[in-house]
Coordinates of C-alpha atoms and ligand atoms in Angstrom, one line a residue:
X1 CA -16.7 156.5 -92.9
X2 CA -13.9 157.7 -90.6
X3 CA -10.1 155.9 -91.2
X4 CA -9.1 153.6 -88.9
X5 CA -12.5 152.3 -87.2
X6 CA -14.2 149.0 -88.4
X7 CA -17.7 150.0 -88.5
X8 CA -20.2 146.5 -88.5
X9 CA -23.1 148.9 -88.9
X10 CA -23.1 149.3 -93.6
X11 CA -26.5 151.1 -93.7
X12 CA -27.0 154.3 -96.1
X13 CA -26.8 156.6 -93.0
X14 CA -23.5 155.5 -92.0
X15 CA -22.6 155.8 -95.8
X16 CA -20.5 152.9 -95.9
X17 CA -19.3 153.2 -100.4
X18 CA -20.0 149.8 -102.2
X19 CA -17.8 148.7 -104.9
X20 CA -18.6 145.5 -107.0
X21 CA -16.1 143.4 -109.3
X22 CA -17.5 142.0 -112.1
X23 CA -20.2 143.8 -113.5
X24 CA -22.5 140.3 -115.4
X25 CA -26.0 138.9 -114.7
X26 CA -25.0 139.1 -111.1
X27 CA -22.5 142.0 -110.8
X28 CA -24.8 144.4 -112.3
X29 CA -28.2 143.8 -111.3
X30 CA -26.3 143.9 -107.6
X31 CA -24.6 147.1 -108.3
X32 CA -27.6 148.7 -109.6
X33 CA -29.6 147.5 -106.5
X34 CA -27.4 148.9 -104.3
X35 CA -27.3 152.5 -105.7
X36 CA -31.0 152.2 -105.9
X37 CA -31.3 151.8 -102.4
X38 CA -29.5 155.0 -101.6
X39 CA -25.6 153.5 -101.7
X40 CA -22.6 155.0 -103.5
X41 CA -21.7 152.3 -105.6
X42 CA -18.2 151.7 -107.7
X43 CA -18.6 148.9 -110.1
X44 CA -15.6 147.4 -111.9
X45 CA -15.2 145.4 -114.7
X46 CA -12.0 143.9 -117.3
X47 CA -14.2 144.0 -120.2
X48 CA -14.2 147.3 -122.1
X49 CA -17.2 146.4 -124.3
X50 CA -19.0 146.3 -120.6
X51 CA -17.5 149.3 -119.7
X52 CA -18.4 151.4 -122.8
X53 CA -22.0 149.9 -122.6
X54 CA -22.3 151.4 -119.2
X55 CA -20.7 154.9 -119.8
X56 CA -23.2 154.9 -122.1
X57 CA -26.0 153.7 -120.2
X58 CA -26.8 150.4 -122.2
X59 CA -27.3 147.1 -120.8
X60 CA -24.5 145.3 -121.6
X61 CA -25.7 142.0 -120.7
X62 CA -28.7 139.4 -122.3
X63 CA -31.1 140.1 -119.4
X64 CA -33.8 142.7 -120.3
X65 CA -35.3 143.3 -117.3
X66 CA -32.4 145.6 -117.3
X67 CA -32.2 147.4 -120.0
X68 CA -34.2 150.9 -119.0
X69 CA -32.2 150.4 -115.4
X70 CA -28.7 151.8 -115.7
X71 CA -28.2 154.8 -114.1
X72 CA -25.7 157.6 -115.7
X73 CA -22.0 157.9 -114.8
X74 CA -22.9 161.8 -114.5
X75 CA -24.2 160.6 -111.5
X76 CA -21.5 160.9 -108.3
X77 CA -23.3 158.1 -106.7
X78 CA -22.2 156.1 -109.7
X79 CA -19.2 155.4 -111.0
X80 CA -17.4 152.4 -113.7
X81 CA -14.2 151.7 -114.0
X82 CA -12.2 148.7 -115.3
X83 CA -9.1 149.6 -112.5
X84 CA -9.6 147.5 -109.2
X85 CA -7.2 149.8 -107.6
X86 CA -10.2 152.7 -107.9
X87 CA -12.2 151.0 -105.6
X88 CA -9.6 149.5 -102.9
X89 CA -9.2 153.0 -102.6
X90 CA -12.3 154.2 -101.7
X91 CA -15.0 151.3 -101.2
X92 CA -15.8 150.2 -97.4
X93 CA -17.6 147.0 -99.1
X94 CA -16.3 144.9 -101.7
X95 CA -18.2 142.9 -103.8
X96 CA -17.1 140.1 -105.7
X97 CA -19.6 138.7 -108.6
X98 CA -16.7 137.5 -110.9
X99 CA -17.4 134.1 -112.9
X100 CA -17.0 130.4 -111.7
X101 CA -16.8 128.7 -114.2
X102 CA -15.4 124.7 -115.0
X103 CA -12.4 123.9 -117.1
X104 CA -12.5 121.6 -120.1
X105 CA -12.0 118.3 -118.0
X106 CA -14.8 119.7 -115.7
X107 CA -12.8 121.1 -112.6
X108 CA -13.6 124.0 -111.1
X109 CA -11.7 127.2 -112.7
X110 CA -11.0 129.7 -109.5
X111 CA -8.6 131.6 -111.3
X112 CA -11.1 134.6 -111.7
X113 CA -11.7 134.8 -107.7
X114 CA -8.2 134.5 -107.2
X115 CA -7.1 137.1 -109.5
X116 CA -9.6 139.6 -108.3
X117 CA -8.5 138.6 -104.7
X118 CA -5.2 139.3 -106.0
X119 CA -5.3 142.5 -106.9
X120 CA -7.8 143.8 -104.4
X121 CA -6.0 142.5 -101.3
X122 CA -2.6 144.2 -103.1
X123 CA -4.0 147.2 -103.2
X124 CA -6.3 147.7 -100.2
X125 CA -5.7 151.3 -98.1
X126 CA -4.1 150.1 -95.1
X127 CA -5.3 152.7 -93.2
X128 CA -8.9 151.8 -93.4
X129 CA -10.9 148.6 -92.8
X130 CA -12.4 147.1 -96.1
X131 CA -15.1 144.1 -96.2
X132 CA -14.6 142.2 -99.0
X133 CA -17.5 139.5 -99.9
X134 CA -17.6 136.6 -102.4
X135 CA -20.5 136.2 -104.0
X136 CA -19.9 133.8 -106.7
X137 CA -20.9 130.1 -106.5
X138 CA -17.5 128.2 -104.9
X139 CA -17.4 125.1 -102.8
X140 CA -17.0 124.6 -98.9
X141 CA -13.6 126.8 -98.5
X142 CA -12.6 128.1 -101.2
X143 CA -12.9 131.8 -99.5
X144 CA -10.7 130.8 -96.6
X145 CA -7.9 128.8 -99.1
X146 CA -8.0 131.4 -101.5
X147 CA -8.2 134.4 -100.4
X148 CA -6.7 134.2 -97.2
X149 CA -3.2 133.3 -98.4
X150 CA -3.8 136.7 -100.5
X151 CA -4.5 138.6 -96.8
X152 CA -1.3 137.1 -95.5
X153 CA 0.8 137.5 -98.7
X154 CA 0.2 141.4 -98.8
X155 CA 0.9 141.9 -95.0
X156 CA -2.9 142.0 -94.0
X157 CA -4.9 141.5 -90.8
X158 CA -8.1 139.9 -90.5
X159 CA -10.4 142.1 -88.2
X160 CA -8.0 145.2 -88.8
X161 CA -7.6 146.5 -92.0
X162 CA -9.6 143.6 -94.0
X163 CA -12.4 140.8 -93.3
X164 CA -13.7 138.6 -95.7
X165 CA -17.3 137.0 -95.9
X166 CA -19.2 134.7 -98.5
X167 CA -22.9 135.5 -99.4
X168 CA -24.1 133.6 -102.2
X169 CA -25.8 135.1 -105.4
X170 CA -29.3 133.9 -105.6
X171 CA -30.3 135.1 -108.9
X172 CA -32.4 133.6 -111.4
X173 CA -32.4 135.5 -114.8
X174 CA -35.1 136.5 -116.8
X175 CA -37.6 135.7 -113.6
X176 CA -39.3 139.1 -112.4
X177 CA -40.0 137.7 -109.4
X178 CA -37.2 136.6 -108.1
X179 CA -34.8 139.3 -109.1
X180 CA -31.8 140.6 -106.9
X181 CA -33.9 142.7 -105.1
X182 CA -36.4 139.6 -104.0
X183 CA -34.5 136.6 -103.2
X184 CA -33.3 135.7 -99.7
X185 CA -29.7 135.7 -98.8
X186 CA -27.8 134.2 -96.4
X187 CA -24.0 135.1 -95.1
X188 CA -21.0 133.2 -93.5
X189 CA -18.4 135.2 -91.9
X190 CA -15.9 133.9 -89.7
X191 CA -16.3 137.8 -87.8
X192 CA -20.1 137.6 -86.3
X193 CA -19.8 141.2 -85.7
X194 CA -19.0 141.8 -89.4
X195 CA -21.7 139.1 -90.1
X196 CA -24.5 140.9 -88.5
X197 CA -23.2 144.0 -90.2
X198 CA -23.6 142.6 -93.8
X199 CA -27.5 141.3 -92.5
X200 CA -28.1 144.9 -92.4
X201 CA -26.0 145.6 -95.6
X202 CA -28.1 143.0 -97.7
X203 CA -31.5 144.4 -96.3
X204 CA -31.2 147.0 -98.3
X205 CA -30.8 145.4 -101.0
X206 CA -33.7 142.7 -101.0
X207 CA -37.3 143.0 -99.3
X208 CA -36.5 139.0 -98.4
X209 CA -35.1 137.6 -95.7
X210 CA -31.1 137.7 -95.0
X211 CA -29.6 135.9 -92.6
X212 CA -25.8 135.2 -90.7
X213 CA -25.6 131.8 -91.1
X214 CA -21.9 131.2 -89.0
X215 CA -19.1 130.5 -90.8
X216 CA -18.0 130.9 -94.3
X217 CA -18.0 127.5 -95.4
X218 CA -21.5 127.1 -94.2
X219 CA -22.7 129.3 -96.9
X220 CA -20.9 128.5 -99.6
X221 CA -22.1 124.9 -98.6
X222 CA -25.6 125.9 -98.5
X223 CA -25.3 127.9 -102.3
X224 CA -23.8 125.2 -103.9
X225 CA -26.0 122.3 -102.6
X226 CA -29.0 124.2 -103.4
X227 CA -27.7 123.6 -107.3
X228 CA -26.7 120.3 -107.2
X229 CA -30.1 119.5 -105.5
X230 CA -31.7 120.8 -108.3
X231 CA -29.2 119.0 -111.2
X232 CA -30.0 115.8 -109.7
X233 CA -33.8 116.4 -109.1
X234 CA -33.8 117.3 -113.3
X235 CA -31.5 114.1 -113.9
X236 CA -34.6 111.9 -112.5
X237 CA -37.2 113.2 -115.1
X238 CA -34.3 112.9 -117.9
X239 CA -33.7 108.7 -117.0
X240 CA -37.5 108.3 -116.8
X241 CA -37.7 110.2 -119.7
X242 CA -35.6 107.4 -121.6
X243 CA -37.5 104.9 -119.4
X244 CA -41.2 105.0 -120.2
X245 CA -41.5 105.8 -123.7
X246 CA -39.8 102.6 -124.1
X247 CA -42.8 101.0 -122.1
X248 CA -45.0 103.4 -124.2
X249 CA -46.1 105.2 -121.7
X250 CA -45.6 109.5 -122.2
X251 CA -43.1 110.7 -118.8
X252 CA -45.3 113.4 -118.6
X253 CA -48.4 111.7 -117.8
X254 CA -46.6 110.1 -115.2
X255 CA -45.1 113.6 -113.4
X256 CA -48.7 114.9 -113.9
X257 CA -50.5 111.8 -111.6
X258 CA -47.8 111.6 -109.4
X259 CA -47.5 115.4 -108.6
X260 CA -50.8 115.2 -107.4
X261 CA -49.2 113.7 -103.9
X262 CA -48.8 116.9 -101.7
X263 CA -45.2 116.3 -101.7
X264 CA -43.6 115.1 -105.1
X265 CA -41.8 118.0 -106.8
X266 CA -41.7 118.3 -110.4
X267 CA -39.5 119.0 -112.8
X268 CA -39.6 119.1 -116.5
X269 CA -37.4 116.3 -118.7
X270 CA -35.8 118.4 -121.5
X271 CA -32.9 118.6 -124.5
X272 CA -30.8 119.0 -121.5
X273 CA -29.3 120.9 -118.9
X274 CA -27.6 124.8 -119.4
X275 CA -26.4 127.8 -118.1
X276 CA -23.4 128.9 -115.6
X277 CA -25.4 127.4 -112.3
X278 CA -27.1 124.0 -112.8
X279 CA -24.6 121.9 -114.8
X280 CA -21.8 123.5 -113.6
X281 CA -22.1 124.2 -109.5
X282 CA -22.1 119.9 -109.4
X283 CA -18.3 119.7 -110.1
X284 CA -17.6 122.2 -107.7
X285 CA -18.9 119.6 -104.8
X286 CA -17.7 117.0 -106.8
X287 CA -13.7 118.6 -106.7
X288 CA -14.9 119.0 -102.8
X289 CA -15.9 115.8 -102.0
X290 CA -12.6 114.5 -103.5
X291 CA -10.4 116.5 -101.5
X292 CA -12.0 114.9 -98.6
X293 CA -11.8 111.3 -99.6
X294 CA -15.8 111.0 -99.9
X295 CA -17.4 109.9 -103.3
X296 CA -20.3 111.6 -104.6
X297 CA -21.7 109.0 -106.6
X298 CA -25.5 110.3 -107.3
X299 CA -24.0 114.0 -107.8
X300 CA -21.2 112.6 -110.9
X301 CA -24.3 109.9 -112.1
X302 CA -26.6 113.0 -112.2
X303 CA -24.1 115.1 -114.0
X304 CA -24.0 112.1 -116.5
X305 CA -27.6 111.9 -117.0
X306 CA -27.9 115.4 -118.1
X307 CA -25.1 115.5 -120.3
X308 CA -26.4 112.6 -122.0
X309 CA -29.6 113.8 -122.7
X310 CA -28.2 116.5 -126.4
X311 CA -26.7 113.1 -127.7
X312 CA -30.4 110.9 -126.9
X313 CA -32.5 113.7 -128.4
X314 CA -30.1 113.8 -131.6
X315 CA -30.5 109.8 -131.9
X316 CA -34.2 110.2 -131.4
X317 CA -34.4 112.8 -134.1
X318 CA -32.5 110.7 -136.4
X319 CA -34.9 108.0 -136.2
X320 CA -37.3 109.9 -136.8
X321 CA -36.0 111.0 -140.1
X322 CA -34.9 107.8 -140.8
X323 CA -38.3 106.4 -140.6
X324 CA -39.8 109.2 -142.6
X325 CA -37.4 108.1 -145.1
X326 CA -35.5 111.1 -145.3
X327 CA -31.1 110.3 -145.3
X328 CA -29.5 112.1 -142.9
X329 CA -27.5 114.0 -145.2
X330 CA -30.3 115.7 -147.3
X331 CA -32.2 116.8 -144.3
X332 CA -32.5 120.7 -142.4
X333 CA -33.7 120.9 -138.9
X334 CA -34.8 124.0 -137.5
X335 CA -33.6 124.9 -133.7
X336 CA -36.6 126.6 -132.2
X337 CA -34.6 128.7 -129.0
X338 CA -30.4 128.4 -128.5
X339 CA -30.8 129.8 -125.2
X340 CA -29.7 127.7 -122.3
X341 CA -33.0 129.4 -120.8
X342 CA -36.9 130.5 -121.7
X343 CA -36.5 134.6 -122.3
X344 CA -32.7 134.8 -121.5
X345 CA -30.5 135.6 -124.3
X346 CA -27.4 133.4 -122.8
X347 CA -25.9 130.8 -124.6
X348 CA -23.4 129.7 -121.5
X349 CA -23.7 125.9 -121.4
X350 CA -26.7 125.5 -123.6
X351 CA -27.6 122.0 -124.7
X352 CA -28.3 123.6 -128.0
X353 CA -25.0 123.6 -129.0
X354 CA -24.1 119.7 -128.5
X355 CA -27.2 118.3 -130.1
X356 CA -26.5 121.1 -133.2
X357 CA -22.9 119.1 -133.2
X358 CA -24.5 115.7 -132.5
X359 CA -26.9 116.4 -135.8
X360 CA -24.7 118.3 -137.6
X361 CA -22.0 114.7 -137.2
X362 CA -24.5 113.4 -139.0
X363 CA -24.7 115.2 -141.7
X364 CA -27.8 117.3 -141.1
X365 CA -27.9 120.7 -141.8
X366 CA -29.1 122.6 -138.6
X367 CA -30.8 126.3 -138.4
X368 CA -31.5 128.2 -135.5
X369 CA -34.3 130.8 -134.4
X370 CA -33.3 132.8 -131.1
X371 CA -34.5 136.4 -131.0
X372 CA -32.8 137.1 -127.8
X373 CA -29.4 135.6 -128.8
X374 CA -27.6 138.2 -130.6
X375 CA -27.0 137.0 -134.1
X376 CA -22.9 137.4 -134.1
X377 CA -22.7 134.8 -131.3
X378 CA -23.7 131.7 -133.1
X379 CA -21.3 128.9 -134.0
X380 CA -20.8 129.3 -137.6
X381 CA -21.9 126.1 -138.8
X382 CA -25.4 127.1 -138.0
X383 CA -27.7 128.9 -140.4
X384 CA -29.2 131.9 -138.2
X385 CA -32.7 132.4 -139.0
X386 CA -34.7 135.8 -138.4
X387 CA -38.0 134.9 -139.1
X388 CA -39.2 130.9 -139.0
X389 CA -42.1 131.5 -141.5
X390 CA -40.1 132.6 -143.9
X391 CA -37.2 129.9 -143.6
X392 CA -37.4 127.2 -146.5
X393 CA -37.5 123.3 -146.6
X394 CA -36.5 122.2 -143.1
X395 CA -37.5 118.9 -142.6
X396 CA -38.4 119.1 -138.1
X397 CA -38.7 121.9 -136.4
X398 CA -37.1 121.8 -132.9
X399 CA -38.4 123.6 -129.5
X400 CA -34.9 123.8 -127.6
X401 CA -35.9 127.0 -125.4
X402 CA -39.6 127.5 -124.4
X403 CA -39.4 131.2 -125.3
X404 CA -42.5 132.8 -125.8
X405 CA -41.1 134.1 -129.2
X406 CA -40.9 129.9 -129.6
X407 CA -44.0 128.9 -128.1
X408 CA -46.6 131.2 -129.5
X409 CA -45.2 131.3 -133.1
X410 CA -47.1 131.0 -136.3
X411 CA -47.3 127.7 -136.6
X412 CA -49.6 127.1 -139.4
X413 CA -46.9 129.8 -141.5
X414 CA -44.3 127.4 -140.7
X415 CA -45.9 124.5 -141.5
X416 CA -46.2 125.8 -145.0
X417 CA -42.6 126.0 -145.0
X418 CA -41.6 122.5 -144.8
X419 CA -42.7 119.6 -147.0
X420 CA -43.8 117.6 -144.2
X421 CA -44.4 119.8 -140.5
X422 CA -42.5 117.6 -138.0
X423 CA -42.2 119.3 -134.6
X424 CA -40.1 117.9 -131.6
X425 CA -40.8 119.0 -128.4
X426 CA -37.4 119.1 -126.6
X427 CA -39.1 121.0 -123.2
X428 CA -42.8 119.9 -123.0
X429 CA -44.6 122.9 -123.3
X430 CA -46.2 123.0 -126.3
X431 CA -49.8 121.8 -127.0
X432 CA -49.3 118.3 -129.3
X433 CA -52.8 117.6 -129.4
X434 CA -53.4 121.3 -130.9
X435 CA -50.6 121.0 -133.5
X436 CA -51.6 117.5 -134.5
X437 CA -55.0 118.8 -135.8
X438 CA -53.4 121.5 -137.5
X439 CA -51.3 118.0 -139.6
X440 CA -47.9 118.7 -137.5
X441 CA -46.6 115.1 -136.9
X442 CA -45.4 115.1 -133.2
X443 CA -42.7 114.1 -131.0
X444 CA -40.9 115.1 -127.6
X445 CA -39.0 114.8 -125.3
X446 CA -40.2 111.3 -122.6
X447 CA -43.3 110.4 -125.1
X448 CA -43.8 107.6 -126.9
X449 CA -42.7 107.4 -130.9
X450 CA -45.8 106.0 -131.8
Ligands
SAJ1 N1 -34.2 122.6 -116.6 C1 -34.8 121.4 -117.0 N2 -35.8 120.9 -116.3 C2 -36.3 121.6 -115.2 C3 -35.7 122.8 -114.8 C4 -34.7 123.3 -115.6 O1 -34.4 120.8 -118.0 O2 -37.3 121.1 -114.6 C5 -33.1 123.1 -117.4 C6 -33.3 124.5 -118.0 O3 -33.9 124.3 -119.3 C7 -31.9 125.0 -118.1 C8 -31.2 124.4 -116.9 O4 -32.0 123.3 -116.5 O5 -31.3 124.6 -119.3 C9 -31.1 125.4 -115.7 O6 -32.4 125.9 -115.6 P1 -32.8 126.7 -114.2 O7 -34.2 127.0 -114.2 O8 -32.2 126.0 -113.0 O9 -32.1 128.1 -114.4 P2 -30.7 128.7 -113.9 O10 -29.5 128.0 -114.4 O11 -30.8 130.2 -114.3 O12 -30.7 128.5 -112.4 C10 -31.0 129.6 -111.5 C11 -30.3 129.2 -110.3 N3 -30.2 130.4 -109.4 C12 -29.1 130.6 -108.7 O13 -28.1 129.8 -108.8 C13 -29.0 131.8 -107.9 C14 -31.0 128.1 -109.6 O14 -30.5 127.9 -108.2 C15 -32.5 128.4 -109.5 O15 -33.2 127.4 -108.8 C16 -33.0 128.6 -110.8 O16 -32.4 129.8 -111.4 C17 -34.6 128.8 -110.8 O17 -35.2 128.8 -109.8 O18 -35.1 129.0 -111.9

């Protein structure tokens, strides 16, 4: 693209070059996508473990859909670096994928957008007219009080040599279907010429549809909502999932006669709530809300609800060893899945981890089974275990992650492994009239301890 004009119009034939920050389960599926569709694409990332995987063309992260996808470096159309400054000097587009994460005391942590802000908007070629886009999941404004500072700070003008947009990533890992290159996207821009532009941008990216939806804050309204939606929808099974069992009645049968009503959407109660979207996005309009002087009572009650649900399943599991008869302390349970996520390898969040500790208070020994988590990223205090027929004396077996590696093991091997087979089904999936028959005493997750 020539110096000095904006161009609105970022299609391959006006050969607008795409960089990406943060090359993860959103920065590089993106990148990829984009150089697929016919871009030259930059992609940029601090970690050099990342950066060596790619050189090499392995996928450095736990999603396998990718793994065959990465093209080579040799390529010019494709290029990694871990220096910002390589693509401020040459990209037309920008793309920021970096994480949002929440701090210990559950705020949101912007220091990553910032930081790449930082140092993109320091470095930017003055004599030509860069689009920078935030992808990542923020709340209502944090483009415009973030990054614009940056724009003024380094001597920048909006609409000259810079604009900056928001288009949330809508990406769901380890679900063909709705991979980067399928999900509709939408785009907030406070420049509705530049807005329009990136419609065209995205288009080649996914076959769904992509839309300007006015301002920035609009979109990253939209993004984060669409989580929180979702946290608290989840948070509804998980209470009636403490409800009815103790009016002996399974949840389950319930979700299954009342989502026979056209509109009722179900969701599944479970060990809880994981990953870098679900229980996370919430704080973010939590924080927002508070700036603005408006509670968000269901949104922090939902949050609580799902949090609460590692420390209920451990209690559960205790009684149920306590009314085998088996002490606390001389008892193994087997963690069937880590995974915050059914065939994901991605331990961000997981619920696996606090009900491991809530046992493990206890003094029960805990094991774990996750074939797509690699092995070196296990706390220590769990017992990593390759191959659940072969592991020894474990007392309950239980289904954290509904991986099909999970769900479709040898069961009647692994009952012969334990003195008594006990399985808990901590995500509802598995068929408890099937195991019963086979002598596996059941439990789960919303059903009655009868
Ligand atoms: N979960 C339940 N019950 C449910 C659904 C999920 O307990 O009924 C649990 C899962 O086990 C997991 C957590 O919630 O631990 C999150 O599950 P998720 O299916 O929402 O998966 P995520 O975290 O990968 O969410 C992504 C999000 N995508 C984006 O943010 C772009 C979310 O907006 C999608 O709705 C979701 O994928 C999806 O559709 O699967």
């Amino acid at each position: 693209m020539s110096t000095g004009e904006v161009s609105h119009d970022f299609t391959p034939d006006t050969n607008p070059i795409v960089g990406v920050v943060g090359l993860g389960y959103v920065g590089l599926p993106t990148a990829i996508g984009f150089h697929d569709s016919g871009f030259q694409v930059w992609g940029c990332d601090t970690s050099i473990s990342v950066i060596e995987a790619l050189h090499e063309q392995r996928n450095p992260i736990g999603d396998a859909a990718l793994n065959d996808q990465i093209p080579s470096t040799k390529l010019d159309s494709w290029n990694i670096t871990s220096s910002i400054e390589d693509l401020t000097s040459i990209c037309d587009i920008i793309l920021v994928t970096v994480p949002t994460p929440i701090t210990i005391d559950s705020k949101p942590d912007l220091s990553y957008v910032f930081s790449a802000g930082d140092r993109i908007f320091a470095s930017i070629d003055k004599s030509r007219h860069t689009t920078v886009v935030l992808e990542s999941t923020v709340y209502p404004g944090v483009t415009d009080q973030t990054w614009r500072p940056l724009i003024q700070k380094y001597g920048l003008t909006e609409g000259k040599e810079v604009d900056i947009a928001y288009c949330p990533e809508r990406f769901n890992p380890g679900d063909e279907m709705r991979t980067v290159r399928k999900v509709a996207r939408v785009i907030g821009c406070n420049n509705e010429l530049i807005g329009h532009g990136l419609v065209r941008f995205y288009k080649h990216l996914t076959s769904e549809d992509v839309r300007y939806v006015g301002k920035l804050e609009v979109a990253e309204a939209a993004k984060v909502i669409e989580n929180v939606q979702r946290d608290i929808n989840i948070a509804l099974v998980n209470e009636l999932a403490r409800i009815f069992p103790a009016m002996d009645v399974d949840v389950e049968d319930v979700l299954s006669a009342a989502a026979t009503k056209w509109n009722f959407h179900r969701y599944t109660p479970g060990v809880g709530v994981g990953g870098h979207c679900i229980p996370v996005d919430p704080y973010y309009m939590i924080q927002r809300a508070s700036d603005v002087g408006v509670p968000a009572g269901l949104i922090t009650a939902a949050r609580a609800v799902n949090r609460s649900m590692p420390n209920h399943v451990a209690q559960v599991i205790v009684d149920i060893l306590w009314k085998a008869g088996l002490s606390a302390e001389s008892t193994k349970v087997l963690f069937l899945g880590w995974s915050y996520k059914a065939e994901v390898g991605d331990p961000r969040e997981t619920p696996a981890e606090p009900l491991a500790e809530a046992l493990q208070q206890r003094g029960i020994q805990v094991s774990v089974y996750d074939p797509h988590i690699d092995p070196e990223t296990f706390p220590d205090s769990v017992e990593v275990i390759e191959d659940p027929t072969k592991a020894k004396g474990h007392d309950l077996a239980v289904l954290v992650t509904a991986h099909k590696a999970c769900v479709n093991l040898d069961w009647v091997s692994l009952a012969k492994t334990m003195p008594t087979p006990r399985i808990y089904d901590g995500r509802r999936v598995l068929d408890l009239d099937a195991l019963s028959e086979q002598g596996w005493s059941c439990f789960a997750v919303g059903r009655p301890f009868s």
